Structures are given as C-alpha cells and as structure tokens.
Short mmCIF file of C-alpha atoms and ligand atoms in Angstrom, two decimals:
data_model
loop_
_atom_site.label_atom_id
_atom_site.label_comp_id
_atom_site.label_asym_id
_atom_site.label_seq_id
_atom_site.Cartn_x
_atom_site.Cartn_y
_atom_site.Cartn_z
CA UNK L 1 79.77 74.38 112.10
CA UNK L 2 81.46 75.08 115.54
CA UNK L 3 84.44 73.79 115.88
CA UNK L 4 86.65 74.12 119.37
CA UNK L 5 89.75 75.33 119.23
CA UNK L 6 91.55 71.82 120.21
CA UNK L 7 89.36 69.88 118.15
CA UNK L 8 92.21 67.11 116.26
CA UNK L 9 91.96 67.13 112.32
CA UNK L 10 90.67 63.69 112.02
CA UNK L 11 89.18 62.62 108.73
CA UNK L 12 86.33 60.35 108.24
CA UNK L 13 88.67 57.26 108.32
CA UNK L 14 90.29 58.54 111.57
CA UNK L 15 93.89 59.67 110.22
CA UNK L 16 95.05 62.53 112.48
CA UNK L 17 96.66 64.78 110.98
CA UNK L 18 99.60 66.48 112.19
CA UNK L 19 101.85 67.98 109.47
CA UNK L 20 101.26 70.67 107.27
CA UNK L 21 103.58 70.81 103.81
CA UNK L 22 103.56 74.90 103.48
CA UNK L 23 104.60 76.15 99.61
CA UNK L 24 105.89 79.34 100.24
CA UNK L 25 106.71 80.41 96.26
CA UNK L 26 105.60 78.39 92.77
CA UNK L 27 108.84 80.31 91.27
CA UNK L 28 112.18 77.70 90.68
CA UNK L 29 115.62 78.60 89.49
CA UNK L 30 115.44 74.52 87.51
CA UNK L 31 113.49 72.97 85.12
CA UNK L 32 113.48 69.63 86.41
CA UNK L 33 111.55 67.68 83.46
CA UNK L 34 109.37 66.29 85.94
CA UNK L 35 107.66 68.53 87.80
CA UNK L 36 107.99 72.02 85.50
CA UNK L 37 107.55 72.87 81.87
CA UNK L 38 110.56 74.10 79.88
CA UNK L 39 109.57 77.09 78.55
CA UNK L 40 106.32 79.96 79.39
CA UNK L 41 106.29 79.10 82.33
CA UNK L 42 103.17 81.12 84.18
CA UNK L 43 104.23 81.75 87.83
CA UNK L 44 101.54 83.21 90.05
CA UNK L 45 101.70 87.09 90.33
CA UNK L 46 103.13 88.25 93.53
CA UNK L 47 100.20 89.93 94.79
CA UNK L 48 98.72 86.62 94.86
CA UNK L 49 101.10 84.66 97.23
CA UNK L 50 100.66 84.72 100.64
CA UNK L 51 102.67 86.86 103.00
CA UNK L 52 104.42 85.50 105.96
CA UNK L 53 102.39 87.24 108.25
CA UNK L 54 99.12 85.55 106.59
CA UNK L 55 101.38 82.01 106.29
CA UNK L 56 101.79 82.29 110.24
CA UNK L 57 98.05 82.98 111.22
CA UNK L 58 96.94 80.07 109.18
CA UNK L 59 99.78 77.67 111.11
CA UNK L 60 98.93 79.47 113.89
CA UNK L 61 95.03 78.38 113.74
CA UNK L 62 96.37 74.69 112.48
CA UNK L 63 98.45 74.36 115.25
CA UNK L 64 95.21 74.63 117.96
CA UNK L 65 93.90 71.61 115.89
CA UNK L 66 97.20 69.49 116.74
CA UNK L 67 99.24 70.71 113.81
CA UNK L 68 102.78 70.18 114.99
CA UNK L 69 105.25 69.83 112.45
CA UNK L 70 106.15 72.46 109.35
CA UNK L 71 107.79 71.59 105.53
CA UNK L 72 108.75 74.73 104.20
CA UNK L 73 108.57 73.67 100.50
CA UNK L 74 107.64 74.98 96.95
CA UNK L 75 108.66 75.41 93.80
CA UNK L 76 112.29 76.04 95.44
CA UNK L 77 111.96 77.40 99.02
CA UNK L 78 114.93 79.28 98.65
CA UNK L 79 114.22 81.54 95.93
CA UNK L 80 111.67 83.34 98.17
CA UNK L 81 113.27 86.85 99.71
CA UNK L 82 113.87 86.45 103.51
CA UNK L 83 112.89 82.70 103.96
CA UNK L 84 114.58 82.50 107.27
CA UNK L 85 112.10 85.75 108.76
CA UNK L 86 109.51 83.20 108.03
CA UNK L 87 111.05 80.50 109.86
CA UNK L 88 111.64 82.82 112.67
CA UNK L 89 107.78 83.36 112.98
CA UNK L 90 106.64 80.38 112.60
CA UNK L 91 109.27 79.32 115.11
CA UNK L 92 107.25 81.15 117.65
CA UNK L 93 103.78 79.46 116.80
CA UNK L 94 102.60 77.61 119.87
CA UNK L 95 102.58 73.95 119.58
CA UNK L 96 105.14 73.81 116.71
CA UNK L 97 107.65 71.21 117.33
CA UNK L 98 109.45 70.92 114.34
CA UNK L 99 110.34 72.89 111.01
CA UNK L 100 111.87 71.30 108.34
CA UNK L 101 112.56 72.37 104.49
CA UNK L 102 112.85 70.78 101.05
CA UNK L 103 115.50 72.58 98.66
CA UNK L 104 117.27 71.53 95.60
CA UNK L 105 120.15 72.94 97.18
CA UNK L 106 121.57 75.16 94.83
CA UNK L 107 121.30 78.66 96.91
CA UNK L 108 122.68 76.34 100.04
CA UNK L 109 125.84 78.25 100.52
CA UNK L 110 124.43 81.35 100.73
CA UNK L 111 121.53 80.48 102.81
CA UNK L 112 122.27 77.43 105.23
CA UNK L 113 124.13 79.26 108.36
CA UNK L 114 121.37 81.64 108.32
CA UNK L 115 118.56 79.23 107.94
CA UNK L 116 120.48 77.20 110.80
CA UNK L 117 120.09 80.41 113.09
CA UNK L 118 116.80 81.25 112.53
CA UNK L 119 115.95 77.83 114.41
CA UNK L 120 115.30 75.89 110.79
CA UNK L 121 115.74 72.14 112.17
CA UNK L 122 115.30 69.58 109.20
CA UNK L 123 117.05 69.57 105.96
CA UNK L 124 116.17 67.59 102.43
CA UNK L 125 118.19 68.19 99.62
CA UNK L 126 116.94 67.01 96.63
CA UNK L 127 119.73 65.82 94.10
CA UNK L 128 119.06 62.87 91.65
CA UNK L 129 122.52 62.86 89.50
CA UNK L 130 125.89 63.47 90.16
CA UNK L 131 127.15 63.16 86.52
CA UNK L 132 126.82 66.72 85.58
CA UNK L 133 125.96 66.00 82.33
CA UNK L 134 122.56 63.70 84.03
CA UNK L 135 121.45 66.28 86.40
CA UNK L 136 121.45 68.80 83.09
CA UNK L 137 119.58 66.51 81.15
CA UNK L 138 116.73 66.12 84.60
CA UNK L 139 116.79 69.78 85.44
CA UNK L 140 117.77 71.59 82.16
CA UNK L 141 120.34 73.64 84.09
CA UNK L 142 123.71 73.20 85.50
CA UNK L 143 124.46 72.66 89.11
CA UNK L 144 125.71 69.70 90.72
CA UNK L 145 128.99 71.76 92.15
CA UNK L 146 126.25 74.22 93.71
CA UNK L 147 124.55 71.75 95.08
CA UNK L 148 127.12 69.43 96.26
CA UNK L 149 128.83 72.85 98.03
CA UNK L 150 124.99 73.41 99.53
CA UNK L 151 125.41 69.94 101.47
CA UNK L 152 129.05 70.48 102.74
CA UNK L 153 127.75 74.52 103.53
CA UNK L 154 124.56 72.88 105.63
CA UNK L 155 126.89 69.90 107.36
CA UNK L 156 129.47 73.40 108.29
CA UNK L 157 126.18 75.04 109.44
CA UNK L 158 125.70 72.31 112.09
CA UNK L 159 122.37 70.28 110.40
CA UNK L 160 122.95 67.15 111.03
CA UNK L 161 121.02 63.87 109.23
CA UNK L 162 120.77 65.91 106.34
CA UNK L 163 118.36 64.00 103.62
CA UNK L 164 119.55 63.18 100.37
CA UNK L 165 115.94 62.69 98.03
CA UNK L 166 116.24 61.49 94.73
CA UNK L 167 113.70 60.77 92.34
CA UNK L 168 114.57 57.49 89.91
CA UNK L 169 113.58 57.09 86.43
CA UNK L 170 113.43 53.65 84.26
CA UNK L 171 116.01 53.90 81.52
CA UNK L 172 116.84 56.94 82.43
CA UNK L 173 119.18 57.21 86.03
CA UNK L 174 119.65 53.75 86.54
CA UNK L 175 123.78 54.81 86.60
CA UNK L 176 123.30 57.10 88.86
CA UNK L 177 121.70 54.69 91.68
CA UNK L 178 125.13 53.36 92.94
CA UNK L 179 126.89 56.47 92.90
CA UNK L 180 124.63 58.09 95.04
CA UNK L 181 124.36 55.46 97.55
CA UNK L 182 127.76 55.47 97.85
CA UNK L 183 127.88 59.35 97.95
CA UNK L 184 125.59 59.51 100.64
CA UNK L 185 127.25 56.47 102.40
CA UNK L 186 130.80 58.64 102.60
CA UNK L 187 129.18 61.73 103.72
CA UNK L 188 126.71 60.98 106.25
CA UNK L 189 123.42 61.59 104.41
CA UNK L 190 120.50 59.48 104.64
CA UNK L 191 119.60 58.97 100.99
CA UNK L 192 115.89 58.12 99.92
CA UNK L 193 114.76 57.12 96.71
CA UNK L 194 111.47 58.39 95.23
CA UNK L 195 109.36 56.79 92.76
CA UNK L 196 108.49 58.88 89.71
CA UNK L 197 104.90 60.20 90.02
CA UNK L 198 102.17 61.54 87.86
CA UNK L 199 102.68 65.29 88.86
CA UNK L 200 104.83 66.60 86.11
CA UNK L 201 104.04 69.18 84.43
CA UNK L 202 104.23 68.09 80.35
CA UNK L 203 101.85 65.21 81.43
CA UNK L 204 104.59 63.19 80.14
CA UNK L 205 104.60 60.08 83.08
CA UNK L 206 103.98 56.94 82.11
CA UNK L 207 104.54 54.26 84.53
CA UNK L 208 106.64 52.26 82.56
CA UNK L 209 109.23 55.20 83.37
CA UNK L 210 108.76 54.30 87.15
CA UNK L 211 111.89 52.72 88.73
CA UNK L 212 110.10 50.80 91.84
CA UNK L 213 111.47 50.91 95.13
CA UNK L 214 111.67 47.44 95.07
CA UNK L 215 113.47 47.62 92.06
CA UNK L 216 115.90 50.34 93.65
CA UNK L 217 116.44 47.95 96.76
CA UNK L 218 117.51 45.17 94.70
CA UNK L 219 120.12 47.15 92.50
CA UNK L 220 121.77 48.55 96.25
CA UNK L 221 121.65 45.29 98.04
CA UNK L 222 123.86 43.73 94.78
CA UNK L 223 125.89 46.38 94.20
CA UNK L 224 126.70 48.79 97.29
CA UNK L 225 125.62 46.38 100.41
CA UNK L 226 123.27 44.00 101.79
CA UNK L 227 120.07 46.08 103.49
CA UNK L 228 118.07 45.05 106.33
CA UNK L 229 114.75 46.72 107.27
CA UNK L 230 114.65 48.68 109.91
CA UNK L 231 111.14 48.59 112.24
CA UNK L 232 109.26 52.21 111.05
CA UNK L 233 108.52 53.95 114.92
CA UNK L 234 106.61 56.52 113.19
CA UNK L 235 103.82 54.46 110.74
CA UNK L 236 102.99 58.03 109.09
CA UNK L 237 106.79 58.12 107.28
CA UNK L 238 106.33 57.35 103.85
CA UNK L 239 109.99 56.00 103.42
CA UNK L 240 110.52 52.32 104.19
CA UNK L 241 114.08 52.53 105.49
CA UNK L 242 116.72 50.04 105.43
CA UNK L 243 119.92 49.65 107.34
CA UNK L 244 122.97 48.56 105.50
CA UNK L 245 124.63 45.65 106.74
CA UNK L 246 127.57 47.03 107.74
CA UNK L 247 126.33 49.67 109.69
CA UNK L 248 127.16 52.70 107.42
CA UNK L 249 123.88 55.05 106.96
CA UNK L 250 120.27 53.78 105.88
CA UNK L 251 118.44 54.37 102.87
CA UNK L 252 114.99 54.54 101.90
CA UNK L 253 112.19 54.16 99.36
CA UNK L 254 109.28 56.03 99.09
CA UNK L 255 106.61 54.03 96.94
CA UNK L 256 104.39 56.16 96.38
CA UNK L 257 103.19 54.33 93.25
CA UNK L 258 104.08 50.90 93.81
CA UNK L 259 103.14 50.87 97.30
CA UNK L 260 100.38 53.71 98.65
CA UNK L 261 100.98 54.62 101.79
CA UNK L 262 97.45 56.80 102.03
CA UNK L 263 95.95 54.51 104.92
CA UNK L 264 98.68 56.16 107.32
CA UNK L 265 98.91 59.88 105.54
CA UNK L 266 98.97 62.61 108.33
CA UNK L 267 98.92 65.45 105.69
CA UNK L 268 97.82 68.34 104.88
CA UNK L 269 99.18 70.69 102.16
CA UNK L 270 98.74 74.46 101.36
CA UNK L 271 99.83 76.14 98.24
CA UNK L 272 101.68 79.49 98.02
CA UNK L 273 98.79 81.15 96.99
CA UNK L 274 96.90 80.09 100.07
CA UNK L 275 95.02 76.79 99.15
CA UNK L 276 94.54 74.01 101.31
CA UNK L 277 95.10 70.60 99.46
CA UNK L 278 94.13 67.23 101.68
CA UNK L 279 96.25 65.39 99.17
CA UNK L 280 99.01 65.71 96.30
CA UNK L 281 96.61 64.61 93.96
CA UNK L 282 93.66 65.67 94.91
CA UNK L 283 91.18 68.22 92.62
CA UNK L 284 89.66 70.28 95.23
CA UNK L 285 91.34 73.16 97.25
CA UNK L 286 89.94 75.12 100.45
CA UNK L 287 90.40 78.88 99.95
CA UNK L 288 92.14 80.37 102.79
CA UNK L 289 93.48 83.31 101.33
CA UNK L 290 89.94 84.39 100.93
CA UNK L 291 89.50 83.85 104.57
CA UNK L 292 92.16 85.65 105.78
CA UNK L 293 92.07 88.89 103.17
CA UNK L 294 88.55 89.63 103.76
CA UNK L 295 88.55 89.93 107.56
CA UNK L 296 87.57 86.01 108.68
CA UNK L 297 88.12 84.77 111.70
CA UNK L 298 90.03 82.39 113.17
CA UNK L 299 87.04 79.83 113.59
CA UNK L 300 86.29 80.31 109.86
CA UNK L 301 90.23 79.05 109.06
CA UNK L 302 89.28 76.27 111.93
CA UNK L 303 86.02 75.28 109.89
CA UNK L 304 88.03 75.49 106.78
CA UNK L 305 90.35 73.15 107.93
CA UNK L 306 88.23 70.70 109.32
CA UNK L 307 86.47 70.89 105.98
CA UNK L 308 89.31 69.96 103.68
CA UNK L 309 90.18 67.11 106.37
CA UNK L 310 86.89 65.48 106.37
CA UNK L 311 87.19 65.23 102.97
CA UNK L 312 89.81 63.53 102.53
CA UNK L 313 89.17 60.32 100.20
CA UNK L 314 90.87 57.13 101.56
CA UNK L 315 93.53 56.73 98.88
CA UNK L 316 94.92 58.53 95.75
CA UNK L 317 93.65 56.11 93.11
CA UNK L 318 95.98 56.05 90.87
CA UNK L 319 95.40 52.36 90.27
CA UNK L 320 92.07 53.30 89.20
CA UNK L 321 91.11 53.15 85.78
CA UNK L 322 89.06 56.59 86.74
CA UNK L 323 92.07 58.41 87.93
CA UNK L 324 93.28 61.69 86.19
CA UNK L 325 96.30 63.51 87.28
CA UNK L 326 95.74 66.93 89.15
CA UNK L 327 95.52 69.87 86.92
CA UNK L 328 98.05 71.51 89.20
CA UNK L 329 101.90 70.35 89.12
CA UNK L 330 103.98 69.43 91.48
CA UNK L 331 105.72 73.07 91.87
CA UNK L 332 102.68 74.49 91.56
CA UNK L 333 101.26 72.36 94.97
CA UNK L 334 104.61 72.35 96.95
CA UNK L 335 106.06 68.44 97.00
N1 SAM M 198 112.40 72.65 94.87
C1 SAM M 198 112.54 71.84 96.02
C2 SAM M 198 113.21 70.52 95.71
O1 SAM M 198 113.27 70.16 94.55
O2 SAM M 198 113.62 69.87 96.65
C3 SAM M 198 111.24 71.62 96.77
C4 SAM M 198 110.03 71.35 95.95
S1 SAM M 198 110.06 69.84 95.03
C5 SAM M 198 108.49 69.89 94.22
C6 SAM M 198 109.90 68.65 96.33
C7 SAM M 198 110.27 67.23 95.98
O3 SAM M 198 109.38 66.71 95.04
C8 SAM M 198 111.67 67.07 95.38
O4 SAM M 198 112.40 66.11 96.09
C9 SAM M 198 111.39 66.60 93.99
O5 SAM M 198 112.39 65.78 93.48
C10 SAM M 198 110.08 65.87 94.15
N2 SAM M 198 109.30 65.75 92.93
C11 SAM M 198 108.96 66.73 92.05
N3 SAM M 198 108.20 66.23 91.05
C12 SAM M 198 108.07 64.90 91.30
C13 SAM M 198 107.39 63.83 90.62
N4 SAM M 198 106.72 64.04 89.49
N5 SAM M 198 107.45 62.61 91.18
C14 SAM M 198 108.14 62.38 92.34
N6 SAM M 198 108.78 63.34 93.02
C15 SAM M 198 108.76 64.58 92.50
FE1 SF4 M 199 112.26 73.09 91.04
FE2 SF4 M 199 112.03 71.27 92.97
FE3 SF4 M 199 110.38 71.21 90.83
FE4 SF4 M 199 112.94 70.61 90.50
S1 SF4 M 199 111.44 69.48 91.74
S2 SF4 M 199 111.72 71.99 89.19
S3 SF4 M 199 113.90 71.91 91.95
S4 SF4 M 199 110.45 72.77 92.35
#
C-alpha cells in the first residue's frame, strides 16, 4: 500500500480521525479498584516503553495524516521522569494544535508550573471522592489533600478550565455526587461524570454497578441546580454538557455505556509500549515499536496507521451478547 503523506485517517465508515490518546508509562502511584489490580502488579519492563524520541516520530508521521491534537495519558502521566521534555518535543511537531494531559493529580504541585512552561495546554484531573476515607476505599491509597493542592498548584500555574473527571459507581459514590458538583462549582472546574466501564482490571464490572449519566443528571438538577443542555460545537466530544441555570460552570456526562458515542469517535490510541489501539476495547493492536526499532520508514508508520484506522469496527459492542472485555486494562491502554 502507498499511502501519501496527507492522506486523512478515515475509516471505512468515514470518521476522521484527528486525536491521538498517547500512554506514555503503564506504572501508577494508586490502585484505583477499577482500572488496576491490588497486588503483583506486572508493569512492562523499561526497555520496552517507548522513548520520547520514538513517541515524537510516530506523532510526527500521524500528524501528516491530519493528527492534530495530543492526550498525554497512562497509567499516571506524571510518574514518568521528565514528562514536560516530552511535551516540549512534541510541542514542535508540525500540525499539532493542541496538547492536553490526564493526571490523578497527586504529583500536581511539583509538576504543574513546569508542565505549564513547557507549552502543556489542557488539564484533566481525575478525582472521584472528596471524603478521604471514599477516595481510599476507590484508590487504595491516601490523597485527596495532594490532589486537591494539585488543582489550586495548576489554577497558580495559569491553566485555566481545568477538568474535574470523575468516575461514578452504583451504591458505591452516590454521596460524593453533590459534593463534587458543588466543589467544582466554587472553584471554577468543569466537572464531568464518567460512567463505570468494563476495563478494570479484577474483571470485577458488572453493569448493575454503573451509575448512568442520566441517572447523575437527575441527582444534580434536584440537589445542586437546574441544568440546561448546552448545543455540542464539536460532535466528536464524548461529554454531553450542561449549563447550570444560574450560570455558575457546566458539567458533563460521558455515557459511554448507556449512550455509545462510537458513530462520532475521532480516536486513535497508542500504548506505552508502542501499540496502536483504534478503540478502548478493541483486541487487536498495530505494532509500531517494531516499526520504528528495526529501521522502518516513515511510510511503513503511515501504512500502519491507515491500517489500524480502516479497521476500525463501527461500535464497541458492549450491548452484544458476543462482547468480551479487552484482555488489556485500562492502565495498561492509557484512558
Ligand atoms: N492516571 C491518570 C488518571 O487517573 O487521570 C490517567 C490515566 S486513567 C486510566 C484515565 C481516566 O480513565 C481517569 O479519569 C480514570 O478515572 C478513567 N478510568 C479508569 N478506569 C476506568 C473504568 N473502568 N471506567 C471508566 N473510567 C475509567
Ligand atoms: Fe492510576 Fe489513573 Fe488507573 Fe487510577 S485510573 S489506577 S490513577 S491509571
């Protein structure tokens, strides 16, 4: 296959894609219950992870195919040395408009004025709980302080709509809906819910332990204010956002159970240890670590990537009676 060096990654059911979810590290300094194991965990040897300098030629041969925005992601971001020398390359990678990252905030105060000046421009923060003793029994560690001193350290460091993510879970962090609304409501932070999907790694979901977005939208419009939805300019944003009522901050829900978004997904994903995923929950990977440690080119990453984009299937399927949760996950793919 040859494949120009402009040619758009559009799959078979014509979703360009345009963003590229980069795991730079399967390593975390949490447990949260669902996404890691507890105990032995096996984190991919060192060797084995890609380098910057390999992490920037494959953006670098994404961005010719319209690639134009970056999530710096993992496992937790932060716990890889010199994350913001990354961001500096990739900063210079033609056609990238726009890096952003997704941390669980805890090595925030350290890290957030330097991340700010290597040219890092989005921030998420995950944080489900404030109620120390909730967020202990989620990530089986403490933290809240750290991470709650991670937001105010990132707010000093001039980011401004910082995210707030948090994932809910049925009879589980049902208290800890309001008090995060209102959280983010008092200090500017767009919160967004996310429903609880099959990625953990226990294979432990079950979906009566999903708290729906819908579900989530009800309990806020009661309880903190009334919500009204706000037109999406950008179709490929998984969050349905709402404003509230009284003009203080939005919040969102991401569905991703209750309500695929796949017809609109612009994604594509690549692992730490340099595979290319078309989908969180897909079962096939594109090797480009192979590619680039055994002198490829640049048109074999091209045909590579046009390969894991064409096949792309149209939806996830976890309604499907047939579906089976990656063997990966989620830390191990890079949410
Ligand atoms: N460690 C960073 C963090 O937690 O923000 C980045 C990686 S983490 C895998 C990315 C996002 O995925 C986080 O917001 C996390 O809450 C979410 N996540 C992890 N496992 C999930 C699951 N099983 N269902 C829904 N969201 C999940
Ligand atoms: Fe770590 Fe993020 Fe997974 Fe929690 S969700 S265990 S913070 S990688």
């Amino acid at each position: 296959m040859d494949i120009a060096p402009n040619t758009p990654l559009i799959d078979r059911l014509g979703r360009t894609h345009t963003s590229l979810r980069v795991s730079v590290t399967d390593r975390c300094n949490i447990r949260c219950f669902y996404c890691m194991p507890l105990e032995n965990v096996r984190f991919k040897p060192r060797d084995e992870l890609l380098t910057f300098e390999e992490m920037t030629r494959v953006v670098r041969v994404a961005a010719r195919h319209g690639i134009n925005k970056l999530r710096l992601t993992g496992g937790e971001p932060l716990v890889r040395s010199n994350l913001s020398q990354l961001i500096r390359m990739l900063k210079q990678v033609p056609g990238i408009a726009e890096i952003a990252l997704t941390t669980n905030g805890i090595l925030l105060p350290d890290q957030a004025a330097d991340l700010k000046s290597a040219g890092l421009d989005r921030l998420n923060v995950s944080l489900d709980a404030l109620s120390e003793a909730m967020f202990e029994r989620i990530t089986r560690r403490q933290g809240v302080q750290k991470v709650l001193a991670g937001i105010a350290a990132a707010q000093a460091a001039g980011f401004d709509n910082v995210r707030l993510n948090a994932v809910a879970i049925q009879n589980l962090t049902e208290g800890e809906i309001v008090p995060l609304a209102n959280f983010a409501r008092e200090n500017d932070l767009h919160l967004r819910f996310i429903e609880f999907m099959p990625l953990d790694a226990d294979r432990a979901w079950d979906k009566s332990q999903v708290l729906s977005g819908r579900q989530l939208r009800e309990i806020i419009a009661r309880d903190v204010a009334p919500l009204n939805e706000v037109k999406r300019d950008d179709q490929s944003q998984p969050a349905v956002d709402y404003q509230y009522a009284d003009g203080v901050q939005r919040v969102g829900f991401i569905s991703s159970v209750t309500q695929p978004f796949c017809g609109t997904c612009n994604r594509l994903r690549i692992t730490a240890e340099g595979q290319l995923r078309n989908c969180l929950f897909g079962t096939e990977e594109w090797d480009a670590r192979r590619i680039v440690r055994n002198a490829g080119t640049d048109a074999d990453l091209s045909e590579l990537l046009h390969s894991c984009v064409q096949a792309k299937k149209p939806s996830h399927g976890m309604d499907s009676p047939e579906f089976v949760p990656p063997e990966r996950a989620m830390y191990q793919i890079g949410g």
